[in-house]
């Protein structure tokens, strides 16, 4: 088990050397990691075996079979989206444009070194984002392994750092929740080579949604803990993404203290100064860090990195409503970006 010291939560301040006799120490190298749920990034093609029928051009929806299937949807807003959303090439282009702008707003227009993404339909649409809209970032080919979510939304990575050992760890629910198995995503694991040669293992995470029972998220946390135990002690490790744990659930069930803090630093929640959260529920007027970044440093002092800082990447007007809450993407109005705000962690070499 990885045991963390309290000192590793402390933000590092490098004092300037006084006098001229001793040369200033070289600045430590740094790497940035973003967690970003992009809210339904689908292509415009009907994929066999996926429930992606809402994300099609309107002209492809004018048949009895499609209309019948849409009318079977119980939730009115989802039913209307299935019937009326015109997800054509222009809509996809706009969605990709605002996602790219959101990613590129950090690091002087280059974006973070690593992006852990959620709600990506397939590697083709992610490669379209990477190659055509994020060229300035210089990302390597996208990392995505198809999972079994019924809608087809997957977890993924974009990275400038060399990537190896990519694995998807499926989340298998017990028999009591078998009917909900189609609404879960696995853990996408990859190892990134840090400057200087140290290893950083990352997990892109998308836990079961809040409308599912708390027990399903407990199972997901336990799954993450089990997989973390298999990572070599010499690796620095992060988990980033949509953990779907509301502030209300955490307060009532003590989720983070029970299942996360024994193994991780919860850097997004604990170090994001002045941050309310990444998602807003207007019904209860509550903010939550649904999106989190967790970090566990290497157990080897020679290869251990540390957290320098964490912040929300939320400076674009398109991302926000007038009250500062995230503006979900509304295709018909060409408005918003996502109903989640990205969170950004910066790591640096330990002195």
XYZ file of C-alpha atoms in Angstrom:
351
model
C 0.000 0.000 0.000
C 1.253 3.492 -0.796
C 1.525 5.643 2.340
C 1.570 9.426 1.880
C 3.194 11.953 4.164
C 1.453 15.214 5.023
C 4.402 17.121 3.601
C 3.575 15.925 0.118
C 0.372 17.959 0.215
C 2.286 21.180 0.802
C 2.631 23.604 -2.089
C 6.271 24.220 -2.867
C 7.679 27.725 -2.818
C 11.213 28.061 -4.151
C 12.979 30.957 -2.455
C 15.314 33.075 -4.550
C 18.981 32.914 -3.608
C 20.355 36.099 -2.045
C 23.752 37.470 -2.955
C 25.807 36.817 -6.057
C 28.212 34.167 -4.862
C 25.894 31.167 -5.233
C 24.258 30.657 -8.654
C 20.491 30.202 -8.671
C 19.320 26.595 -8.782
C 17.788 25.414 -12.033
C 14.011 25.490 -12.059
C 12.535 22.012 -11.601
C 10.923 20.472 -14.632
C 7.144 20.350 -14.606
C 4.297 18.415 -16.211
C 0.619 19.381 -16.311
C -2.379 17.030 -16.218
C -5.980 18.006 -17.021
C -9.195 16.119 -16.242
C -11.969 17.049 -18.670
C -15.422 15.530 -19.166
C -16.279 16.964 -22.574
C -20.024 16.104 -22.424
C -20.977 13.779 -25.247
C -18.333 14.015 -27.953
C -19.901 11.836 -30.645
C -19.231 11.607 -34.352
C -22.135 11.933 -36.801
C -22.312 8.271 -37.825
C -24.714 5.645 -36.481
C -22.444 2.987 -34.974
C -23.743 -0.589 -34.758
C -24.060 -1.801 -31.193
C -24.070 1.683 -29.660
C -27.035 3.717 -28.470
C -25.843 6.867 -30.245
C -29.087 7.605 -32.066
C -29.417 11.091 -30.554
C -26.126 12.147 -32.169
C -27.049 11.918 -35.830
C -27.929 14.501 -38.486
C -31.614 15.415 -38.470
C -32.053 14.024 -41.976
C -31.031 10.568 -40.690
C -33.780 10.674 -38.048
C -36.769 10.911 -40.377
C -37.790 7.264 -40.344
C -40.369 5.318 -38.370
C -37.851 3.058 -36.621
C -35.833 5.965 -35.272
C -38.910 7.915 -34.170
C -40.352 4.839 -32.443
C -37.118 4.174 -30.537
C -36.848 7.806 -29.451
C -40.429 7.844 -28.205
C -39.594 4.898 -25.945
C -37.190 7.111 -23.949
C -38.748 7.980 -20.590
C -36.824 11.200 -19.849
C -38.412 14.034 -21.827
C -35.237 16.033 -22.464
C -33.413 12.918 -23.714
C -36.417 11.975 -25.858
C -36.530 15.429 -27.452
C -32.783 15.353 -28.076
C -33.147 11.985 -29.798
C -35.911 13.326 -32.030
C -34.791 16.885 -32.729
C -31.040 17.320 -32.259
C -29.379 18.031 -35.605
C -25.914 16.583 -34.992
C -24.445 17.252 -38.422
C -20.916 18.107 -39.528
C -21.364 21.793 -38.668
C -22.527 20.932 -35.147
C -19.591 18.575 -34.621
C -17.176 21.190 -35.972
C -18.417 23.738 -33.454
C -18.251 21.245 -30.582
C -14.673 20.311 -31.475
C -13.726 23.993 -31.780
C -14.902 24.908 -28.270
C -13.397 21.774 -26.709
C -10.051 22.589 -28.326
C -10.202 26.209 -27.146
C -10.875 25.011 -23.611
C -7.887 22.658 -23.648
C -5.563 25.204 -25.260
C -6.366 27.999 -22.801
C -3.577 26.747 -20.496
C 0.204 26.580 -20.870
C 0.472 29.593 -23.198
C -1.780 28.081 -25.842
C -0.186 24.628 -25.926
C -2.587 22.924 -23.562
C -1.615 20.531 -20.755
C 0.967 17.813 -21.269
C -1.629 15.121 -20.528
C -5.419 15.301 -20.845
C -7.593 12.607 -19.240
C -10.878 12.741 -21.157
C -14.349 11.350 -20.521
C -17.418 10.907 -22.766
C -15.576 10.241 -26.032
C -17.431 8.016 -28.494
C -14.448 6.543 -30.312
C -10.827 7.015 -31.268
C -11.790 8.415 -34.697
C -13.544 11.489 -33.318
C -10.748 11.949 -30.776
C -8.144 11.775 -33.530
C -10.154 14.379 -35.448
C -9.954 16.637 -32.390
C -6.245 15.992 -31.963
C -5.118 16.361 -35.555
C -7.433 19.091 -36.847
C -8.165 21.235 -33.794
C -5.309 20.661 -31.340
C -2.340 20.753 -33.700
C -0.741 23.496 -31.581
C -0.536 21.089 -28.647
C 1.645 18.553 -30.449
C -0.131 15.568 -28.928
C 0.866 12.035 -29.853
C -1.805 9.689 -31.311
C -4.826 9.358 -29.037
C -5.101 6.631 -26.398
C -8.542 4.976 -26.227
C -9.699 1.390 -25.796
C -13.354 0.722 -26.554
C -15.363 -0.219 -23.490
C -18.828 -1.672 -23.060
C -20.881 1.384 -22.050
C -24.193 1.053 -23.913
C -24.063 4.613 -25.229
C -20.494 4.071 -26.305
C -18.882 6.843 -24.264
C -15.300 5.989 -23.376
C -12.387 7.312 -21.335
C -9.232 8.391 -23.131
C -5.887 10.208 -22.996
C -4.115 12.788 -25.096
C -0.441 13.291 -24.287
C 2.781 14.912 -25.436
C 4.747 12.495 -23.253
C 5.708 9.046 -24.547
C 3.035 6.485 -23.636
C 3.297 2.763 -22.957
C 1.521 -0.128 -21.209
C -2.016 0.933 -22.108
C -4.703 -1.218 -20.467
C -8.447 -0.979 -19.875
C -9.598 -2.475 -16.570
C -13.347 -3.231 -16.916
C -15.585 -2.498 -13.948
C -17.581 -5.645 -13.239
C -20.637 -5.144 -11.065
C -22.017 -7.868 -8.767
C -25.248 -9.668 -9.615
C -27.320 -7.199 -7.561
C -26.509 -4.508 -10.126
C -26.377 -6.634 -13.271
C -29.111 -4.611 -14.983
C -26.921 -1.495 -14.647
C -23.758 -3.049 -16.116
C -24.252 -1.228 -19.421
C -23.865 2.167 -17.748
C -20.324 1.787 -16.376
C -16.879 2.480 -17.774
C -13.566 0.801 -17.018
C -10.313 2.381 -15.814
C -7.990 3.335 -18.658
C -4.396 2.920 -17.490
C -1.286 4.207 -19.261
C 2.312 4.879 -18.275
C 3.904 8.187 -19.306
C 7.616 8.932 -19.405
C 8.393 12.045 -17.364
C 11.267 14.399 -18.227
C 14.385 12.798 -16.789
C 13.035 9.287 -17.270
C 10.803 8.709 -14.228
C 7.491 6.931 -14.768
C 4.025 8.411 -14.273
C 1.147 5.933 -14.386
C -2.227 7.516 -15.036
C -5.846 6.412 -14.856
C -8.623 8.101 -16.806
C -11.760 7.624 -14.718
C -15.526 7.847 -15.253
C -17.461 6.371 -12.330
C -21.189 5.501 -12.319
C -23.472 8.540 -12.449
C -25.023 10.023 -9.267
C -28.501 8.687 -10.079
C -27.110 5.180 -9.521
C -26.874 3.856 -5.946
C -23.897 4.923 -3.825
C -22.851 1.258 -3.625
C -21.897 1.348 -7.302
C -19.430 4.173 -6.718
C -18.060 2.354 -3.671
C -17.410 -0.644 -5.951
C -15.689 1.685 -8.437
C -13.444 3.191 -5.732
C -12.530 -0.284 -4.487
C -11.742 -1.291 -8.067
C -9.383 1.690 -8.393
C -7.686 0.816 -5.108
C -7.186 -2.773 -6.255
C -5.611 -1.699 -9.545
C -3.447 0.946 -7.829
C -1.889 -1.836 -5.742
C -0.547 -3.424 -8.946
C 1.411 -0.318 -10.012
C 5.157 -0.496 -9.262
C 6.218 1.489 -6.176
C 8.762 3.348 -8.321
C 5.974 4.984 -10.383
C 4.317 8.276 -9.624
C 0.565 7.763 -10.083
C -2.475 9.926 -10.804
C -6.158 9.247 -11.342
C -8.095 11.952 -13.167
C -11.632 12.250 -14.396
C -15.282 12.204 -13.453
C -15.727 10.373 -10.145
C -19.410 11.393 -9.959
C -19.293 11.790 -6.169
C -21.446 14.770 -5.215
C -20.609 16.990 -2.256
C -23.846 15.826 -0.642
C -22.948 12.156 -1.012
C -19.453 12.762 0.316
C -20.818 14.636 3.345
C -23.363 11.920 4.097
C -21.248 8.864 3.313
C -17.712 10.155 3.995
C -16.671 8.743 0.615
C -13.298 10.429 0.144
C -12.034 9.827 3.670
C -13.117 6.186 3.538
C -12.088 5.161 0.045
C -9.645 7.737 -1.343
C -7.464 9.554 1.199
C -5.903 6.375 2.646
C -4.242 5.874 -0.747
C -4.134 9.254 -2.529
C -3.715 12.987 -2.158
C -7.012 14.504 -3.349
C -5.221 17.458 -4.916
C -8.205 18.877 -6.819
C -10.364 19.308 -3.718
C -7.657 20.071 -1.155
C -5.383 22.452 -3.071
C -7.687 24.287 -5.489
C -7.770 27.596 -3.644
C -11.117 29.375 -3.916
C -12.610 26.674 -6.154
C -16.244 25.773 -5.530
C -16.170 22.637 -7.649
C -16.395 21.463 -11.252
C -20.147 20.838 -11.536
C -23.216 22.733 -10.334
C -26.649 21.367 -9.465
C -29.169 24.205 -9.713
C -31.898 22.089 -8.103
C -30.137 22.088 -4.753
C -27.862 25.086 -5.392
C -24.838 22.892 -4.709
C -21.348 22.665 -6.175
C -19.430 19.385 -6.363
C -15.999 18.224 -7.406
C -17.418 15.516 -9.642
C -14.137 15.847 -11.534
C -11.062 15.170 -9.428
C -7.348 14.579 -9.763
C -5.737 12.207 -7.260
C -1.976 11.804 -6.882
C 0.345 9.289 -5.222
C 4.091 9.966 -5.507
C 6.679 7.327 -6.164
C 7.963 5.480 -3.119
C 11.486 5.935 -4.514
C 12.890 9.368 -3.576
C 15.071 9.332 -6.685
C 12.040 9.232 -8.994
C 9.369 10.962 -6.861
C 7.620 14.050 -8.195
C 5.334 16.383 -6.226
C 2.302 18.600 -6.741
C 3.139 22.242 -7.439
C -0.404 23.488 -7.861
C -3.945 22.853 -9.028
C -6.572 25.122 -10.578
C -9.709 25.144 -12.679
C -9.249 25.803 -16.404
C -12.262 28.080 -16.686
C -11.229 31.428 -18.155
C -13.246 31.253 -21.393
C -16.578 33.061 -21.441
C -18.119 30.216 -23.464
C -17.567 27.853 -20.534
C -19.611 29.790 -17.997
C -23.110 30.981 -17.258
C -23.549 34.451 -15.810
C -23.434 33.019 -12.268
C -20.090 31.293 -12.912
C -21.514 27.788 -13.228
C -20.485 25.620 -16.188
C -22.516 26.243 -19.339
C -23.487 22.854 -20.710
C -23.188 22.463 -24.465
C -26.373 23.342 -26.377
C -25.822 22.461 -30.010
C -28.913 24.179 -31.440
C -27.738 27.498 -30.012
C -24.019 26.876 -30.612
C -23.613 27.704 -26.941
C -21.474 26.432 -24.076
C -18.733 23.816 -23.881
C -19.548 21.218 -21.215
C -21.496 20.838 -17.989
C -18.153 20.075 -16.307
C -15.223 22.438 -15.720
C -11.742 21.017 -16.361
C -9.323 20.799 -13.462
C -5.563 21.145 -13.981
C -2.735 19.772 -11.828
C 0.914 20.733 -12.234
C 3.601 18.308 -11.064
C 7.276 19.096 -10.651
C 10.459 17.271 -9.830
C 11.259 17.170 -6.153
C 14.390 19.185 -5.309
